[in-house]
Every structure is written in structure tokens, then in C-alpha cells.
Amino acid sequence: MKKHLLPEEGSFYKANLHCHSTLSDGQLTPVELKARYKSMGYSVLAITDHDIMVPHPELNDEAFLTLTGYELEVNEDTPAPWANTRTCHMCFIALEEKNRKQVCWHPEKYLFGHSREHADLICIDEETSPYLRRYCGEGVSDMMRIGREKGFFVTYNHPAWSLESYPEYMSYHHMHAMEICNWGCVLEGYHEYSPRVYDDMLRGGKRIFCIGADDNHSTGDMGGAWVMLKADRLEYRAVTKALESGHFYASQGPEIHSLWVEDGCIHVKTGPAREIVFTTGSRNALRLTARKDEPLTGGSFALDRGMSYVRVTVIDPAGRCADSNAYFLDEIL
């Protein structure tokens, strides 16, 4: 029996789920962001300004959709200089278009850039505000829990830039996804293509997705990492349902055309690739390598339940990667 891991029906839409505008610390207005991303072939943009959630329905048209969201942070309480201080950043993206209430708000804290100037634009969730954030596993997990319960898609952002390592990110619970690639941080010199962090989390028992995002603040950090999501149509709830269901992959360039399980094997069809890697939760893996002047366009890998999970990485001739979400064997076999 053939089981599609990426839906057979629907269309792929290119999306950036982490983006900043002049409403916080970005250099481009929301209108300018739309123009640039649309010119690069994007159909979906979540404008996630720091601590200020402002919907942008005025930017939507038949070929472009904005998602409502914002980025929250909580910093280590230490006298150390900022450059040595650990922090945790997460994006909350509203799953329903009518969800306009910002959670974990405090009227006197957590605002920087231009966000304080635009605080009158937001709608506060009174049940969860004012909220005092705590930098610890319990504190971050509580924020992520509130985000999920209040109808947000919760992502964990740029662990390397945040100076976080295994003890920190393994103590965080209730996220939907982590950033396997944060392009803005890559350009700044951080090791922010983080497949090892993703595998740490998966092998530690977290069943989460992975996304690619720009985290752009200017014009020089756009179009480097994104999500290709497959949905029935370019409408708000159809797109967020695809996020909730994991019907997407993260990419820096390569394409995954189809992904399915059949006869005990996982199969993938791709754009031109130099390598295709199958990673699992056990000491079982496979790397397929293209022959000279004949790129790969697909591959297969035999599965068994002892592998725990499987995920696929596609590497193009330029060395750029696309990463599927992890699929757990007890769910797909």
C-alpha cells in the first residue's frame, strides 16, 4: 500500500515563516517585504516582528498570503555582557486568521526596536497578560504551552545564535517545529544549519517538524532558506493546516517533488541532486551519490521499526540542502 508523506494532491507554496519589518527592527516596510518576496517566487510570508503581532491582510491577493505572527524572546538573568548571554527565541504563528490576540505580553518589558512605538496596534490576550518570562526549561515550556493552547504554530529559533546547547533545548516542550536553517544567522557566521540539533531532539523523544527561514532584517538576508508547503489552495486555514500536518519540507534550494512509503521502503523524487541522505534514529543510514555528469533525481531506502524515525536530506550540486520532516516508523509502517 502506498502512503504519501507529502500529499499527492495540492500545490507547493514557497513560504518564509520568520521575518522582521520596520514595525520592530527590520529595514523594510511590510509593503516592501511583500514586493521583494513576491518577486522571488514566494506565495506565503509570516511577518513575525519582535513582541508585536500585527495582522497584514491588506497585503493579501490571489497569489500572495500573509500569516499573522510575532517573535518572543526570554533572556538569561545574568550580569554577563549581552554577547555572552543565553537567550531563547520562538515564533508564534496564528493558525486561524481571526486569532488576533497576543499572548505572554507585558506592558513594560520585552519591547525593543520600534515595537514600543506601535504597541497601540496590538490586541492583548488578557488571560495570559501581563506575563513575566523566565529563562529556564520550565519557563520556556510554559510559553510554548500557552502558544499552542491559544492556537499558534510554535517554532524554536536559531539555537546557535542563542548560545543554547543540548541541556537547554532538550528541556523545552510543546514546540511544533525547530529551525533547521536560519539564513540570517548563517550569513552572520553562526553554524545555524542545525541538522544535528534536530536529530538530538528527535532521538530524545520530541516529535517535531523542521523549517527553514530567513529571519531577515534587511535586503541582504532574504531568500536563503524557506519552507515548501503543500496545500489544497492559497487560503489562510488551508496553509496553516498544512503546517499543523507537517505537509512541507525545508529548503535552501533543492526540490523534493514527492515522498512516500511503499512495500517497507521510503521513496523520494527530487530535482537534480548530488546526494540524497536517509537519516534515522538508529545506527542505520544511507547516502546515495550521483555519478559524474548524471545527477540523482530520486532514491529509496528500506525501513524497519527499530529505526524509530526517518528523514531525507537532498543536496544539490552547489551543496545546498533540503530537509524533509522526520517520519516515525510506528506511524507510517
XYZ file of C-alpha atoms in Angstrom:
333
model
C 0.000 0.000 0.000
C 1.337 3.399 -0.987
C 1.291 6.071 1.737
C 2.121 9.627 0.666
C 4.121 11.583 3.235
C 3.763 14.761 1.212
C 0.184 14.918 -0.144
C -0.252 13.711 -3.700
C -2.859 16.405 -4.365
C -2.498 20.143 -3.967
C 0.156 22.694 -4.887
C 3.504 23.637 -3.404
C 3.765 27.167 -2.000
C 7.058 28.808 -1.086
C 6.951 30.392 2.387
C 9.115 32.390 4.771
C 7.914 31.915 8.358
C 10.322 34.280 10.161
C 10.575 37.890 9.032
C 11.002 41.391 10.514
C 9.746 44.760 9.308
C 10.089 48.401 10.309
C 7.456 47.747 12.992
C 10.279 46.266 15.107
C 13.916 46.087 13.966
C 13.684 45.396 10.234
C 14.726 47.801 7.478
C 11.806 47.195 5.095
C 8.143 48.089 5.497
C 5.552 45.291 5.204
C 4.669 46.581 1.710
C 8.325 46.435 0.657
C 8.696 42.948 2.110
C 5.750 41.693 0.074
C 7.130 43.195 -3.138
C 10.557 41.621 -2.688
C 9.348 38.194 -1.593
C 6.718 38.007 -4.297
C 9.382 38.858 -6.904
C 11.408 35.863 -5.629
C 8.539 33.435 -6.148
C 7.179 33.326 -2.607
C 3.465 32.889 -2.005
C 3.387 32.978 1.822
C 5.025 35.320 4.315
C 4.706 35.390 8.105
C 5.775 38.830 9.335
C 6.946 37.982 12.851
C 8.048 41.260 14.376
C 9.544 41.217 17.856
C 6.869 41.187 20.583
C 4.282 42.894 18.414
C 1.694 40.866 16.488
C 0.168 42.935 13.704
C -2.017 41.328 11.001
C -1.387 42.447 7.424
C -4.496 41.394 5.442
C -4.083 44.460 3.230
C -1.105 42.706 1.600
C -3.054 39.614 0.546
C -4.027 38.948 -3.056
C -4.803 35.910 -5.208
C -1.120 34.954 -5.399
C 0.196 36.093 -2.009
C -0.821 35.409 1.590
C 0.448 36.841 4.869
C 0.254 34.885 8.113
C -0.169 36.670 11.442
C 2.577 36.097 13.977
C 5.322 37.501 16.160
C 8.634 36.532 17.759
C 9.041 36.239 21.520
C 12.266 36.039 23.467
C 13.359 35.348 27.011
C 16.885 36.095 28.196
C 19.130 34.536 30.797
C 19.156 36.588 34.013
C 22.855 37.326 34.331
C 25.180 40.331 34.706
C 27.274 38.987 31.827
C 27.615 41.130 28.676
C 24.871 40.634 26.082
C 27.293 38.821 23.750
C 27.754 36.115 26.415
C 24.117 35.814 27.458
C 21.979 32.841 26.526
C 18.536 33.537 25.132
C 15.599 31.629 23.703
C 13.586 32.956 20.743
C 10.404 31.451 19.384
C 7.836 32.437 16.759
C 4.097 32.140 17.321
C 2.070 31.995 14.074
C -1.718 32.194 14.393
C -3.445 29.114 12.988
C -6.733 30.948 12.479
C -6.923 34.222 10.569
C -9.269 35.685 13.205
C -6.833 34.975 16.030
C -5.549 38.497 16.751
C -4.824 38.200 20.490
C -1.188 38.377 21.554
C -0.219 36.139 24.474
C 2.554 36.405 27.092
C 2.503 40.202 26.882
C 3.857 42.617 29.471
C 3.273 46.386 29.155
C 6.720 47.354 30.470
C 9.033 44.578 29.244
C 10.280 42.723 26.169
C 9.856 45.526 23.627
C 12.761 46.733 21.518
C 13.430 48.311 18.153
C 10.375 50.238 17.035
C 7.877 47.825 18.592
C 7.111 50.106 21.542
C 6.084 52.867 19.137
C 3.489 50.580 17.564
C 2.109 48.897 20.698
C -1.265 50.524 20.082
C -1.720 48.264 17.034
C -1.921 45.035 19.014
C -4.748 43.205 20.760
C -3.752 41.721 24.132
C -4.910 38.362 25.437
C -5.958 39.370 28.944
C -5.903 35.784 30.250
C -2.159 35.466 29.756
C -1.038 39.047 30.341
C 0.810 40.648 31.997
C 3.252 37.750 31.808
C 6.705 37.536 33.388
C 9.006 35.332 31.337
C 11.584 33.014 32.900
C 14.699 31.714 31.187
C 14.644 28.044 32.158
C 13.186 24.849 30.770
C 10.000 25.243 32.750
C 9.610 28.907 31.827
C 10.159 28.475 28.092
C 7.959 25.370 28.014
C 5.168 27.310 29.712
C 5.301 29.969 26.990
C 5.260 27.303 24.275
C 2.350 25.549 26.000
C 0.357 28.775 26.149
C 1.117 29.416 22.479
C -0.201 26.006 21.452
C -3.271 26.226 23.673
C -4.089 29.683 22.308
C -3.979 28.500 18.696
C -0.459 29.249 17.476
C 2.085 27.245 15.488
C 5.184 27.417 17.710
C 8.729 27.339 16.339
C 12.038 27.238 18.227
C 14.560 29.553 16.586
C 18.343 29.733 15.898
C 19.874 27.715 18.779
C 23.485 28.545 17.801
C 22.977 32.333 17.755
C 21.146 31.948 21.073
C 24.195 30.213 22.632
C 21.971 27.273 23.554
C 23.073 23.660 23.614
C 21.668 20.221 24.429
C 20.699 20.846 28.082
C 18.687 23.921 27.133
C 16.818 22.838 24.030
C 16.053 19.363 25.340
C 14.282 20.945 28.317
C 11.838 22.817 26.061
C 8.483 21.199 25.389
C 5.348 21.951 23.326
C 7.037 23.353 20.204
C 5.685 22.313 16.807
C 8.959 22.800 14.935
C 12.553 23.976 15.157
C 14.566 25.998 12.661
C 16.899 23.558 10.945
C 18.256 26.516 8.983
C 18.161 30.214 9.918
C 19.647 32.009 6.925
C 20.176 35.392 8.548
C 22.299 33.795 11.249
C 24.215 31.704 8.708
C 25.201 34.906 6.923
C 26.384 36.398 10.212
C 28.817 33.493 10.707
C 26.875 31.172 13.026
C 26.565 27.420 12.485
C 22.831 27.801 12.014
C 22.222 24.941 9.629
C 21.440 22.612 12.518
C 20.520 19.064 11.428
C 22.363 17.652 14.455
C 20.166 19.682 16.806
C 17.098 18.326 15.014
C 18.338 14.738 15.403
C 19.158 15.376 19.073
C 15.580 16.419 19.663
C 14.097 13.548 17.668
C 16.263 10.922 19.360
C 15.388 12.497 22.696
C 11.705 11.804 22.114
C 10.411 15.019 20.568
C 8.077 14.551 17.601
C 8.528 17.876 15.890
C 8.921 19.312 12.402
C 11.802 21.328 10.921
C 11.603 24.581 8.996
C 13.937 26.833 7.049
C 13.574 30.603 7.411
C 15.355 33.838 6.568
C 14.853 35.720 9.850
C 15.526 38.706 7.616
C 16.044 42.230 8.883
C 17.390 43.842 5.695
C 17.655 43.236 1.951
C 20.845 41.177 2.186
C 19.416 38.263 4.157
C 16.411 37.346 2.015
C 15.724 34.208 0.015
C 18.256 31.848 1.584
C 16.074 29.330 3.461
C 12.378 28.654 3.238
C 9.547 26.149 3.550
C 7.835 24.474 0.609
C 4.383 23.583 1.878
C 1.733 21.640 0.036
C -1.859 22.772 0.436
C -5.158 22.486 -1.403
C -5.321 26.228 -2.038
C -3.687 29.514 -1.096
C -6.044 30.370 1.742
C -5.150 31.086 5.353
C -6.552 28.000 7.037
C -5.528 25.659 4.213
C -1.938 26.861 4.609
C -1.869 26.594 8.404
C -3.450 23.132 8.255
C -0.524 22.110 6.057
C 1.825 23.443 8.741
C 0.000 21.561 11.511
C 0.058 18.347 9.465
C 3.731 18.591 8.501
C 2.931 18.773 4.802
C 6.099 20.657 3.947
C 9.860 20.471 3.752
C 12.649 22.954 4.486
C 14.971 24.056 1.697
C 17.941 26.212 0.807
C 17.453 25.429 -2.893
C 16.875 21.717 -3.723
C 13.407 20.411 -4.501
C 11.553 17.392 -3.144
C 8.810 16.576 -5.615
C 7.240 13.591 -3.864
C 7.843 11.433 -0.814
C 6.066 8.209 0.021
C 6.285 4.801 1.747
C 5.544 1.607 -0.128
C 6.494 -2.057 0.381
C 8.513 -1.279 3.503
C 10.640 1.385 1.815
C 10.675 5.171 1.757
C 10.896 6.650 -1.739
C 11.725 10.189 -2.840
C 11.609 12.041 -6.153
C 13.738 15.184 -6.316
C 15.156 17.869 -8.515
C 18.774 17.396 -9.715
C 20.809 16.277 -6.706
C 24.432 15.486 -5.919
C 23.494 13.374 -2.908
C 20.421 12.039 -1.127
C 20.831 11.055 2.526
C 18.431 8.972 4.617
C 18.901 9.563 8.361
C 17.224 7.512 11.091
C 17.002 7.401 14.857
C 19.292 4.371 14.964
C 22.711 3.449 13.572
C 21.201 2.878 10.144
C 21.604 5.371 7.324
C 22.171 5.593 3.579
C 23.917 8.129 1.357
C 23.288 7.961 -2.386
C 25.821 9.797 -4.549
C 25.333 10.865 -8.148
C 27.634 9.592 -10.848
C 29.682 12.137 -12.744
C 27.540 14.320 -15.052
C 24.404 12.371 -14.104
C 22.595 13.927 -11.130
C 20.285 11.950 -8.908
C 16.553 12.544 -9.188
C 15.361 10.119 -6.551
C 16.119 7.184 -4.311
C 14.754 4.560 -1.918
C 15.670 3.177 1.493
C 14.424 0.040 3.273
C 12.825 0.681 6.681
C 12.217 -1.204 9.887
C 10.538 -0.131 13.107
C 13.774 -0.275 15.069
C 14.937 2.863 13.240
C 12.441 4.971 15.227
C 12.193 7.650 12.549
C 13.462 8.506 9.083
C 14.101 11.819 7.371
C 15.545 12.746 3.981
C 18.190 15.324 3.042
C 18.676 16.312 -0.592
C 21.949 18.041 -1.506
C 22.214 19.810 -4.852
C 25.386 20.270 -6.958
C 26.072 23.607 -5.207
C 25.994 21.921 -1.771
C 22.685 23.425 -0.693
C 20.298 21.230 1.302
C 16.625 20.428 1.505
C 15.384 18.576 4.587
C 12.169 16.640 4.979
C 10.395 16.414 8.278
C 11.023 13.321 10.355
C 8.523 10.474 9.958
C 8.124 7.987 12.786
C 8.052 4.344 11.821
C 5.239 3.439 14.217
C 3.042 5.892 12.299
C 3.980 5.145 8.687
C 4.606 1.383 8.611
